[in-house]
Every structure is written in C-alpha cells, then in structure tokens.
Amino acid sequence: MDTTQLLKGVLDLAVLAVLREEDGYGYDIMRRLREAGLDEVGDASVYGTLRRLFAAGLLTTYVVPSESGPHRKYYSLNAAGRDQLTRSGKIWRSFATTMDTLLDDRGVTA
Amino acid sequence: MTVMEQEIADYVTRVRAALADLRPAVRDELTEDLAEHLAEVAAEGDEPLADRLGTPEAYAAELRAAAGAGGPAAARNLDQRAAAVAASLRARLRVADRNLGPILGYASASEYLRLLRPAWWVLRGYLAAMLITMVTTGASFGLLPRLGGSTLAALLLLAVCVVASVWLGRRTPTLGRWPRIAVRAGTAVLAVFAFAGFVNADDRLGWNESGYQPTSEQVPFVRDVFVYDSEGRLVENARLFDQDGNPIRLGYRECVREGLPESNQGVPAYPYCPEHAPFRSGPVGPRPSPVPPTPAPAPTPTDGPSGGSAPTPSGGTTAGPAPSSAPPPLAPLPTALAPTPVPTSS
C-alpha cells in the first residue's frame, strides 16, 4: 500500500499535531512533518491542507516580517483546531489500535 | 532577475495558469505563499524545481485536491474560461520566450527585446514626426518629414519628436493606468501607420524605377520623333499608334510650343520641337498649306470617322501619307483608328 494513499486520510491530523506545540509557516510545517518521518508528504498537499483547515476555521494566521527574506504567513491552532486535534487524535488511535489488533491476530509482522 | 528567480516566477505562473478556473480570490489564497515556499525549496539544493516538486501542473492539481477547491470540471462561467485560456497562453508564451532566448544569446527573448527598446523609441519618434507631417501637409510617406517643404523644419521636428518619444518611453512605466493605455494605443496606431507607410513608399520606389525606362526599349535615347512624308517634308503634329490603336509615346516634351495643340486626347503630337528637325535642307513643305501636293490619299481624312475606318484595316499603321495633308483633319484620327483592331483580330 502506498503511503501517499494513507497520508491523504491523516494529513489533516498530522498538520494539526505539528502545530500543537508551536506555530509555524508553510515551509517550516512541511519540514517538521518530514522530520517526524512523513517523507512522502507533498509540498502542495501541505499547503492545500493548511488552506483547507484555515477555511474550516481551525487555524488562524498572522504575518511575520522576516529580516532574511519575504514576510511569512504563520499558522496557529485556535480553540476549534485544538478541539479537532483531540477528537481526530482519539479516532486515529482507536482506528490504529483496531488495525494493529487485526494484523496481530492474523500473524502479520510489523 | 537571477536564473533562480526566473525559474520561480515561471513555476508560479504555470501553477496559477493551471488554477485559472478557480475564483480569483481562491486562487490568490492558494498561491500567495508559493513564491516564498519555492525560494525556500530552491535554497535546499541545485536541483531544478520541477525535479524536486513535479511539474507545476501536477503541483497545482495536488494543491487543488488537498485544499478541496474543486476540480476544473466545476461549473465555470465564460469569464473564467477565457481567463484560463489567456493564462495558459501566457504560460506558453513564457516558455517560448525562454526557449528562444539561447538562440539569440540571452536568457530569454524578451530580455533581448528589452535591450532594443530605446531603438524602438527613436523609431517611434521618427514615425510620429512623419505622421504629423503627413496629416498637416498631406505629403506622402518619404524619408524626411519635410514640414512645409523645409529641410531645417524637418530636422527640428524630427529631433523634437525623437526626444519626446524617448522621454515618454522612459516614463511610461511610472504613468497611471489611463495615460499608459493612451500611450500604448498611440504606439499601436503608429505601428500600423508605419507598416502602411513603408509598403506604400516601397511601391512608389518600384514605380519610379520602371518610370526611368524608355517606353520602347529597341530605340533608346529617343528625345523627339520627326516624321517626313514621301516628298521629304516634315510632318507636324504627327500621331503614332501601335497595332492596337494605342498611342506610342516616345521622347520627352522638352520645348513648349504655343499656338499648336499640345496633345489631342492625351495623344502626343510629334515632333515636340520642330525647330530641331535633323533634315531641314530638304524640300521643306509649306506648312500652312499642305493640301494641294497630296491629292491621292485625301479621301481618307475627309470621309470622317465612319468612312475612315474602311480603308485602314489593310494597313493601320501605314496611314502615314494621310496625316501629311493638314493638322486639323487629324483630330478624329484616334477615334477613327480605334476600331482597326476589331477587323484584324476577327
């Protein structure tokens, strides 16, 4: 199974998660996702996801002037975003546990 | 603009072109940090952007899907479709621009054309001067805008127009929207005018060239034609015609004669200058009263146009003796001779 297929379903959650601790701008968020092991995430997917989460009212944005280049648009989780992260996180954990159990029962090794 | 900045600008343009069907606000939102992002990506390494991120079109598709912005199949109005076509056309032009560049020895063709801009400003000033001259004096498109026929005025006008055009050219980018549109429209008019003017001038040059050639190539350097009758008398006001009844034009009208009809229905009368006749010593015929010495062919001219055509088919051009009688009866000759081609051709 292709990771990109899986990513499509959970990218929202991943983006919300990397923004929980610290605000970030597009390129920065992408780097955090890669560092976390999501190598195959596409740049455009991250940007598109940020836009969609913002449009859904889960993120707020602010612009920070940068001394080393153009101004950067920072994204931060708002209350609705944190809420969504908690709920989606629970769903994912429960789903992941179910899948792990299913595979363990059938003897599929990790 | 560095090569990298150019590459980024091209990439952004193509992504935006691929998203041209979206509402402008949505598209702007989706691509607002794109240039900055590409700059960060570009700083990572020397790889071309397309190798690292995929084609701009693929990037646009991914962005569109992830943002849930809807596919291109979504209902589009005419404006958006036109915008999409225009955007993709612009993107293509940019690519062609960049591909043409190396042939000219520059990064892009537009970079080379930008260098030629001051030269175009000078040409535009010249064309403006020419247009002003043509409109005010009704002169034809020439090489110098001779305002009032004066060379000095021409040079002055030329200098003023060229300086004004260069001045305007340097300031066009700083002008407001409407003045800039006015300048562009004026320039477009000048370009059309220039094309028409140059074509017209070229045509006239070609005409002048052929105009220098004598009508009859076998007899060069003919200045005048002297016709003598069988008795050696100079025939005045002789008309020459070819087999089709068209007048034969030879030589140049150098001297002005008074009192005699210069031409009859545009038919030249020879000789132009009887006093330059080469054989004067011969039996110079009494010019005012030539009727008695030539009684034989007399019927032809006296019969008038209707009867005149009857004998002529046998030899249209041998009507030489007939005109020697007198200049006045010659008047109907052209009309009388005109029907000759009809019997000969049938």
Short mmCIF file of C-alpha atoms in Angstrom, two decimals:
data_model
loop_
_atom_site.label_atom_id
_atom_site.label_comp_id
_atom_site.label_asym_id
_atom_site.label_seq_id
_atom_site.Cartn_x
_atom_site.Cartn_y
_atom_site.Cartn_z
CA MET A 1 0.00 0.00 0.00
CA ASP A 2 1.23 3.42 -0.93
CA THR A 3 1.96 5.76 1.96
CA THR A 4 0.60 8.68 -0.02
CA GLN A 5 -2.79 6.99 -0.08
CA LEU A 6 -2.75 6.70 3.72
CA LEU A 7 -1.44 10.23 4.10
CA LYS A 8 -4.43 11.66 2.30
CA GLY A 9 -6.65 10.49 5.12
CA VAL A 10 -4.48 11.61 8.01
CA LEU A 11 -2.66 14.66 6.75
CA ASP A 12 -5.16 16.95 8.49
CA LEU A 13 -4.39 15.28 11.77
CA ALA A 14 -0.65 15.35 11.17
CA VAL A 15 -0.69 19.06 10.35
CA LEU A 16 -2.80 19.86 13.40
CA ALA A 17 -0.43 17.80 15.54
CA VAL A 18 2.77 19.54 14.44
CA LEU A 19 1.12 22.90 15.13
CA ARG A 20 0.12 21.94 18.68
CA GLU A 21 3.39 22.91 20.31
CA GLU A 22 4.45 25.76 18.12
CA ASP A 23 3.09 27.98 15.35
CA GLY A 24 4.72 27.67 12.00
CA TYR A 25 4.77 28.85 8.39
CA GLY A 26 4.26 26.61 5.39
CA TYR A 27 7.80 25.52 4.68
CA ASP A 28 8.51 25.12 8.38
CA ILE A 29 5.45 22.90 8.89
CA MET A 30 6.48 20.75 5.97
CA ARG A 31 9.95 20.33 7.43
CA ARG A 32 8.50 19.27 10.78
CA LEU A 33 6.35 16.65 9.06
CA ARG A 34 9.39 15.30 7.21
CA GLU A 35 11.45 15.24 10.37
CA ALA A 36 8.67 13.28 12.00
CA GLY A 37 9.09 10.64 9.29
CA LEU A 38 6.42 11.62 6.78
CA ASP A 39 8.94 11.84 3.92
CA GLU A 40 6.45 11.39 1.16
CA VAL A 41 4.24 14.29 2.01
CA GLY A 42 3.95 16.62 -0.94
CA ASP A 43 4.57 20.33 -0.64
CA ALA A 44 1.38 21.19 -2.43
CA SER A 45 -0.59 18.81 -0.23
CA VAL A 46 0.65 20.54 2.91
CA TYR A 47 -0.18 23.98 1.57
CA GLY A 48 -3.56 22.85 0.35
CA THR A 49 -4.30 21.23 3.70
CA LEU A 50 -3.30 24.39 5.58
CA ARG A 51 -5.63 26.38 3.36
CA ARG A 52 -8.49 23.99 3.90
CA LEU A 53 -8.03 23.85 7.69
CA PHE A 54 -7.87 27.64 7.74
CA ALA A 55 -11.05 27.87 5.65
CA ALA A 56 -12.72 25.42 8.06
CA GLY A 57 -11.90 27.80 10.95
CA LEU A 58 -9.43 25.50 12.71
CA LEU A 59 -6.39 27.70 12.15
CA THR A 60 -5.64 31.38 12.48
CA THR A 61 -2.93 33.16 10.53
CA TYR A 62 -0.66 36.10 11.10
CA VAL A 63 2.15 37.59 9.08
CA VAL A 64 5.63 37.95 10.49
CA PRO A 65 8.12 40.24 8.78
CA SER A 66 11.31 38.35 8.12
CA GLU A 67 14.68 40.05 8.08
CA SER A 68 16.09 37.38 5.78
CA GLY A 69 13.52 37.44 3.02
CA PRO A 70 9.84 37.88 2.35
CA HIS A 71 7.17 38.13 5.02
CA ARG A 72 5.95 34.79 6.28
CA LYS A 73 2.43 33.71 6.99
CA TYR A 74 2.32 31.81 10.27
CA TYR A 75 -0.42 29.36 11.14
CA SER A 76 -1.52 28.63 14.67
CA LEU A 77 -4.11 26.33 16.21
CA ASN A 78 -7.14 28.08 17.61
CA ALA A 79 -9.57 26.59 20.12
CA ALA A 80 -11.57 24.86 17.40
CA GLY A 81 -8.34 23.46 16.00
CA ARG A 82 -7.24 22.05 19.36
CA ASP A 83 -10.67 20.53 19.78
CA GLN A 84 -10.47 18.95 16.37
CA LEU A 85 -6.96 17.66 17.09
CA THR A 86 -8.18 15.95 20.30
CA ARG A 87 -11.16 14.34 18.57
CA SER A 88 -9.29 13.29 15.45
CA GLY A 89 -6.43 12.04 17.58
CA LYS A 90 -8.77 9.77 19.53
CA ILE A 91 -10.36 8.44 16.35
CA TRP A 92 -6.94 7.73 14.88
CA ARG A 93 -5.67 5.95 18.00
CA SER A 94 -8.73 3.80 18.20
CA PHE A 95 -8.52 3.06 14.47
CA ALA A 96 -4.80 2.32 14.69
CA THR A 97 -5.34 0.02 17.68
CA THR A 98 -8.07 -1.82 15.81
CA MET A 99 -5.82 -2.26 12.80
CA ASP A 100 -2.87 -3.37 14.97
CA THR A 101 -5.01 -5.95 16.71
CA LEU A 102 -6.39 -7.17 13.41
CA LEU A 103 -2.94 -7.63 11.96
CA ASP A 104 -1.55 -9.18 15.17
CA ASP A 105 -4.38 -11.71 15.23
CA ARG A 106 -3.62 -12.73 11.66
CA GLY A 107 0.08 -13.00 12.41
CA VAL A 108 1.16 -10.17 10.12
CA THR A 109 4.52 -8.99 11.40
CA ALA A 110 5.42 -5.34 11.60
CA MET B 1 16.46 38.79 -12.04
CA THR B 2 18.56 35.74 -11.38
CA VAL B 3 18.04 32.44 -13.13
CA MET B 4 16.56 31.06 -9.90
CA GLU B 5 14.13 33.94 -9.54
CA GLN B 6 13.15 33.45 -13.15
CA GLU B 7 12.58 29.77 -12.60
CA ILE B 8 10.44 30.51 -9.54
CA ALA B 9 8.43 33.15 -11.39
CA ASP B 10 7.82 30.73 -14.26
CA TYR B 11 6.79 27.97 -11.89
CA VAL B 12 4.34 30.27 -10.08
CA THR B 13 2.93 31.46 -13.39
CA ARG B 14 2.31 27.93 -14.57
CA VAL B 15 0.74 26.85 -11.29
CA ARG B 16 -1.55 29.86 -11.41
CA ALA B 17 -2.37 29.12 -15.03
CA ALA B 18 -3.39 25.60 -14.07
CA LEU B 19 -5.67 27.03 -11.38
CA ALA B 20 -7.09 29.70 -13.66
CA ASP B 21 -10.56 28.19 -13.50
CA LEU B 22 -10.89 28.89 -9.76
CA ARG B 23 -12.37 32.10 -8.44
CA PRO B 24 -9.58 34.71 -8.42
CA ALA B 25 -9.84 35.12 -4.63
CA VAL B 26 -9.46 31.39 -4.06
CA ARG B 27 -6.60 31.13 -6.48
CA ASP B 28 -4.76 34.05 -4.91
CA GLU B 29 -5.24 32.49 -1.50
CA LEU B 30 -3.88 29.15 -2.64
CA THR B 31 -0.81 30.60 -4.29
CA GLU B 32 0.01 33.54 -2.07
CA ASP B 33 2.97 31.88 -0.28
CA LEU B 34 4.01 29.85 -3.29
CA ALA B 35 6.87 32.09 -4.39
CA GLU B 36 8.31 32.21 -0.87
CA HIS B 37 7.95 28.49 -0.50
CA LEU B 38 9.69 27.87 -3.81
CA ALA B 39 12.51 30.16 -2.73
CA GLU B 40 12.99 28.00 0.39
CA VAL B 41 12.89 24.84 -1.67
CA ALA B 42 15.32 26.28 -4.16
CA ALA B 43 17.72 27.16 -1.35
CA GLU B 44 17.88 23.47 -0.38
CA GLY B 45 19.88 22.49 -3.43
CA ASP B 46 20.68 22.98 -7.06
CA GLU B 47 18.04 20.62 -8.36
CA PRO B 48 15.55 22.24 -10.72
CA LEU B 49 12.21 22.93 -9.04
CA ALA B 50 10.38 20.60 -11.37
CA ASP B 51 12.63 17.67 -10.33
CA ARG B 52 12.01 18.36 -6.70
CA LEU B 53 8.29 19.22 -6.79
CA GLY B 54 7.00 17.75 -10.02
CA THR B 55 5.58 19.77 -12.86
CA PRO B 56 3.73 22.98 -11.97
CA GLU B 57 0.57 21.40 -13.31
CA ALA B 58 0.93 18.40 -11.01
CA TYR B 59 1.68 20.72 -8.11
CA ALA B 60 -1.45 22.69 -8.92
CA ALA B 61 -3.55 19.53 -9.07
CA GLU B 62 -2.24 18.38 -5.68
CA LEU B 63 -2.83 21.80 -4.16
CA ARG B 64 -6.31 21.89 -5.55
CA ALA B 65 -7.15 18.42 -4.24
CA ALA B 66 -5.67 19.00 -0.77
CA ALA B 67 -7.42 22.34 -0.39
CA GLY B 68 -10.70 20.83 -1.53
CA ALA B 69 -11.00 23.63 -4.03
CA GLY B 70 -12.89 21.62 -6.62
CA GLY B 71 -11.77 20.34 -9.98
CA PRO B 72 -11.66 22.10 -13.25
CA ALA B 73 -14.89 20.39 -14.19
CA ALA B 74 -16.72 22.55 -11.66
CA ALA B 75 -19.15 24.95 -13.25
CA ARG B 76 -17.24 27.73 -14.88
CA ASN B 77 -18.57 30.86 -16.39
CA LEU B 78 -17.33 32.33 -19.66
CA ASP B 79 -15.06 34.84 -17.93
CA GLN B 80 -13.25 32.12 -16.03
CA ARG B 81 -12.83 30.01 -19.12
CA ALA B 82 -11.47 32.99 -21.04
CA ALA B 83 -9.15 33.70 -18.13
CA ALA B 84 -7.99 30.09 -18.18
CA VAL B 85 -7.26 30.24 -21.89
CA ALA B 86 -5.45 33.55 -21.54
CA ALA B 87 -3.44 32.29 -18.59
CA SER B 88 -2.35 29.11 -20.34
CA LEU B 89 -1.49 31.15 -23.42
CA ARG B 90 0.65 33.46 -21.31
CA ALA B 91 2.35 30.48 -19.73
CA ARG B 92 3.10 29.05 -23.19
CA LEU B 93 4.46 32.41 -24.32
CA ARG B 94 6.76 32.50 -21.34
CA VAL B 95 8.07 29.06 -22.21
CA ALA B 96 8.58 30.06 -25.86
CA ASP B 97 10.26 33.23 -24.65
CA ARG B 98 12.73 31.23 -22.59
CA ASN B 99 13.33 28.67 -25.31
CA LEU B 100 14.04 31.36 -27.91
CA GLY B 101 16.46 33.16 -25.60
CA PRO B 102 19.52 30.92 -26.08
CA ILE B 103 19.21 31.21 -29.87
CA LEU B 104 19.66 34.97 -29.52
CA GLY B 105 22.33 34.53 -26.89
CA TYR B 106 20.24 35.70 -23.94
CA ALA B 107 18.36 34.08 -21.08
CA SER B 108 15.08 34.88 -22.79
CA ALA B 109 13.91 36.51 -25.99
CA SER B 110 12.21 39.27 -24.02
CA GLU B 111 15.49 40.13 -22.37
CA TYR B 112 16.98 40.74 -25.80
CA LEU B 113 13.95 42.71 -26.97
CA ARG B 114 14.16 44.85 -23.85
CA LEU B 115 17.64 45.91 -24.95
CA LEU B 116 16.20 47.08 -28.27
CA ARG B 117 13.60 49.23 -26.58
CA PRO B 118 15.48 52.57 -26.79
CA ALA B 119 15.99 51.97 -30.51
CA TRP B 120 12.27 51.48 -30.88
CA TRP B 121 11.67 54.76 -29.05
CA VAL B 122 13.82 56.57 -31.60
CA LEU B 123 11.97 54.93 -34.49
CA ARG B 124 8.66 55.78 -32.83
CA GLY B 125 9.69 59.46 -32.65
CA TYR B 126 10.57 59.40 -36.33
CA LEU B 127 7.24 57.82 -37.21
CA ALA B 128 5.39 60.39 -35.10
CA ALA B 129 7.17 63.19 -36.98
CA MET B 130 6.23 61.55 -40.27
CA LEU B 131 2.61 61.20 -39.22
CA ILE B 132 2.46 64.84 -38.11
CA THR B 133 3.90 65.94 -41.46
CA MET B 134 1.53 63.80 -43.47
CA VAL B 135 -1.53 64.92 -41.53
CA THR B 136 -0.70 68.63 -41.58
CA THR B 137 0.68 68.96 -45.12
CA GLY B 138 -0.83 65.99 -46.92
CA ALA B 139 2.63 64.92 -48.06
CA SER B 140 3.32 61.30 -48.93
CA PHE B 141 5.42 58.95 -46.83
CA GLY B 142 9.02 59.72 -47.65
CA LEU B 143 12.36 59.60 -45.89
CA LEU B 144 12.31 63.01 -44.19
CA PRO B 145 9.28 64.60 -42.56
CA ARG B 146 9.51 67.79 -44.62
CA LEU B 147 7.16 70.04 -42.75
CA GLY B 148 6.34 72.87 -45.15
CA GLY B 149 8.96 71.56 -47.57
CA SER B 150 11.82 72.79 -45.43
CA THR B 151 14.71 70.52 -44.53
CA LEU B 152 15.52 72.55 -41.43
CA ALA B 153 11.95 72.27 -40.19
CA ALA B 154 12.11 68.56 -40.92
CA LEU B 155 15.21 68.08 -38.81
CA LEU B 156 13.81 70.19 -35.99
CA LEU B 157 10.54 68.31 -35.96
CA LEU B 158 12.44 65.02 -36.09
CA ALA B 159 14.63 66.00 -33.13
CA VAL B 160 11.65 67.14 -31.06
CA CYS B 161 9.65 64.00 -31.77
CA VAL B 162 12.53 61.62 -31.09
CA VAL B 163 13.40 63.31 -27.81
CA ALA B 164 9.75 63.34 -26.77
CA SER B 165 9.36 59.67 -27.66
CA VAL B 166 12.44 58.65 -25.66
CA TRP B 167 11.30 60.79 -22.74
CA LEU B 168 7.88 59.18 -22.88
CA GLY B 169 9.41 55.73 -23.20
CA ARG B 170 11.44 56.15 -20.04
CA ARG B 171 8.41 57.39 -18.13
CA THR B 172 5.75 55.01 -19.40
CA PRO B 173 6.20 52.54 -16.50
CA THR B 174 5.59 55.30 -13.96
CA LEU B 175 2.45 56.60 -15.63
CA GLY B 176 -1.03 55.98 -14.30
CA ARG B 177 -3.33 53.39 -15.81
CA TRP B 178 -5.14 55.58 -18.35
CA PRO B 179 -2.16 57.60 -19.59
CA ARG B 180 -0.30 54.35 -20.06
CA ILE B 181 -3.17 52.88 -22.04
CA ALA B 182 -3.24 56.07 -24.14
CA VAL B 183 0.48 55.79 -24.87
CA ARG B 184 0.13 52.12 -25.84
CA ALA B 185 -2.85 52.86 -28.11
CA GLY B 186 -0.95 55.72 -29.77
CA THR B 187 2.04 53.46 -30.29
CA ALA B 188 -0.17 50.81 -31.85
CA VAL B 189 -1.60 53.41 -34.26
CA LEU B 190 1.94 54.46 -35.18
CA ALA B 191 2.94 50.87 -35.81
CA VAL B 192 0.03 50.34 -38.20
CA PHE B 193 0.75 53.68 -39.86
CA ALA B 194 4.40 52.75 -40.25
CA PHE B 195 3.57 49.43 -41.87
CA ALA B 196 1.17 51.07 -44.34
CA GLY B 197 3.61 53.92 -44.98
CA PHE B 198 6.59 51.68 -45.68
CA VAL B 199 4.60 49.44 -48.01
CA ASN B 200 3.34 52.50 -49.85
CA ALA B 201 6.80 54.07 -50.10
CA ASP B 202 8.24 50.80 -51.35
CA ASP B 203 5.58 50.58 -54.05
CA ARG B 204 6.36 54.09 -55.22
CA LEU B 205 10.08 53.31 -55.36
CA GLY B 206 9.36 50.37 -57.64
CA TRP B 207 7.21 52.56 -59.87
CA ASN B 208 9.96 55.15 -60.18
CA GLU B 209 12.44 52.53 -61.31
CA SER B 210 10.31 51.39 -64.21
CA GLY B 211 9.44 55.00 -64.96
CA TYR B 212 13.01 55.68 -65.94
CA GLN B 213 12.97 53.11 -68.69
CA PRO B 214 12.04 54.33 -72.15
CA THR B 215 8.72 53.07 -73.45
CA SER B 216 10.39 51.49 -76.42
CA GLU B 217 13.44 49.50 -75.49
CA GLN B 218 14.68 48.92 -79.03
CA VAL B 219 15.15 52.62 -79.65
CA PRO B 220 16.99 54.07 -76.71
CA PHE B 221 17.77 57.73 -76.26
CA VAL B 222 14.86 58.94 -78.35
CA ARG B 223 14.16 62.51 -77.39
CA ASP B 224 11.86 63.51 -80.23
CA VAL B 225 10.28 61.99 -83.33
CA PHE B 226 10.33 63.58 -86.77
CA VAL B 227 8.03 62.24 -89.44
CA TYR B 228 8.73 63.05 -93.09
CA ASP B 229 6.32 62.40 -95.89
CA SER B 230 7.28 60.74 -99.21
CA GLU B 231 8.47 64.05 -100.55
CA GLY B 232 10.74 64.78 -97.63
CA ARG B 233 8.59 67.31 -95.94
CA LEU B 234 8.47 67.42 -92.18
CA VAL B 235 5.09 66.36 -90.88
CA GLU B 236 3.97 68.36 -87.93
CA ASN B 237 1.60 67.21 -85.23
CA ALA B 238 2.03 63.61 -86.28
CA ARG B 239 0.44 60.98 -84.08
CA LEU B 240 1.86 57.49 -83.77
CA PHE B 241 -0.18 54.44 -82.87
CA ASP B 242 0.59 50.80 -82.40
CA GLN B 243 -1.37 47.84 -83.86
CA ASP B 244 -3.96 48.10 -81.11
CA GLY B 245 -4.63 51.77 -81.66
CA ASN B 246 -2.75 52.80 -78.55
CA PRO B 247 -0.70 55.97 -78.90
CA ILE B 248 3.06 55.40 -78.98
CA ARG B 249 4.82 57.69 -76.57
CA LEU B 250 8.45 58.45 -77.30
CA GLY B 251 10.89 61.05 -76.14
CA TYR B 252 10.36 63.92 -73.76
CA ARG B 253 8.45 67.13 -74.18
CA GLU B 254 11.39 69.48 -73.89
CA CYS B 255 10.13 72.62 -75.57
CA VAL B 256 6.83 74.30 -75.11
CA ARG B 257 5.08 75.24 -78.25
CA GLU B 258 2.50 77.88 -78.33
CA GLY B 259 -0.49 78.11 -80.54
CA LEU B 260 -0.43 74.45 -81.52
CA PRO B 261 -2.49 71.81 -79.76
CA GLU B 262 -0.10 70.15 -77.33
CA SER B 263 -1.92 66.90 -77.36
CA ASN B 264 -5.13 65.55 -78.59
CA GLN B 265 -6.92 63.36 -76.06
CA GLY B 266 -3.64 62.62 -74.36
CA VAL B 267 -2.02 61.52 -77.63
CA PRO B 268 1.42 63.10 -78.06
CA ALA B 269 1.91 65.08 -81.24
CA TYR B 270 5.34 64.77 -82.89
CA PRO B 271 7.69 66.42 -83.18
CA TYR B 272 7.75 68.18 -79.93
CA CYS B 273 10.34 70.62 -81.23
CA PRO B 274 10.05 71.11 -85.00
CA GLU B 275 12.94 73.57 -84.96
CA HIS B 276 15.27 70.70 -84.01
CA ALA B 277 14.41 68.77 -87.13
CA PRO B 278 17.50 66.92 -88.41
CA PHE B 279 16.79 67.38 -92.14
CA ARG B 280 15.87 70.95 -92.67
CA SER B 281 17.55 71.47 -96.05
CA GLY B 282 15.20 69.13 -97.90
CA PRO B 283 12.22 70.33 -99.78
CA VAL B 284 10.65 71.91 -96.78
CA GLY B 285 6.98 71.76 -97.31
CA PRO B 286 4.84 74.77 -96.96
CA ARG B 287 3.46 74.03 -93.55
CA PRO B 288 0.38 76.21 -93.60
CA SER B 289 -0.97 74.92 -96.95
CA PRO B 290 -0.17 71.27 -97.46
CA VAL B 291 -3.40 70.23 -99.15
CA PRO B 292 -2.59 70.54 -102.89
CA PRO B 293 0.58 68.38 -103.06
CA THR B 294 -1.11 65.25 -101.76
CA PRO B 295 -4.33 64.62 -103.60
CA ALA B 296 -4.28 60.82 -103.71
CA PRO B 297 -4.99 59.83 -100.08
CA ALA B 298 -7.21 62.81 -99.47
CA PRO B 299 -10.48 60.84 -99.22
CA THR B 300 -9.45 59.15 -96.03
CA PRO B 301 -9.38 62.17 -93.77
CA THR B 302 -12.28 63.95 -95.50
CA ASP B 303 -14.59 60.98 -95.15
CA GLY B 304 -14.71 61.38 -91.44
CA PRO B 305 -14.65 58.72 -88.79
CA SER B 306 -17.27 56.44 -90.36
CA GLY B 307 -15.63 56.17 -93.78
CA GLY B 308 -12.12 56.39 -92.45
CA SER B 309 -12.20 53.01 -90.86
CA ALA B 310 -12.94 51.22 -94.12
CA PRO B 311 -9.52 51.52 -95.79
CA THR B 312 -7.46 51.30 -92.67
CA PRO B 313 -7.73 47.57 -91.83
CA SER B 314 -5.43 46.76 -94.72
CA GLY B 315 -2.66 48.72 -93.08
CA GLY B 316 -3.45 50.56 -89.91
CA THR B 317 -0.01 51.94 -89.38
CA THR B 318 0.64 52.88 -93.00
CA ALA B 319 -1.71 55.79 -92.72
CA GLY B 320 1.41 57.96 -92.83
CA PRO B 321 0.68 59.86 -96.04
CA ALA B 322 -2.80 60.74 -94.97
CA PRO B 323 -1.92 62.89 -91.96
CA SER B 324 0.56 64.89 -94.01
CA SER B 325 -2.33 66.76 -95.55
CA ALA B 326 -3.13 69.00 -92.62
CA PRO B 327 -3.15 69.00 -88.84
CA PRO B 328 -6.85 69.84 -88.32
CA PRO B 329 -8.31 66.73 -90.02
CA LEU B 330 -6.18 64.66 -87.71
CA ALA B 331 -8.37 65.41 -84.81
CA PRO B 332 -10.78 62.48 -85.34
CA LEU B 333 -7.97 60.11 -86.21
CA PRO B 334 -7.61 58.45 -82.86
CA THR B 335 -11.29 57.60 -82.83
CA ALA B 336 -11.18 56.54 -86.45
CA LEU B 337 -8.22 54.29 -85.84
CA ALA B 338 -9.58 52.79 -82.74
CA PRO B 339 -11.86 50.30 -84.50
CA THR B 340 -9.00 48.83 -86.51
CA PRO B 341 -8.16 46.07 -84.05
CA VAL B 342 -11.68 44.68 -84.39
CA PRO B 343 -11.40 43.59 -88.05
CA THR B 344 -7.82 42.38 -87.72
CA SER B 345 -8.49 40.25 -84.73
CA SER B 346 -11.59 38.52 -86.13
#
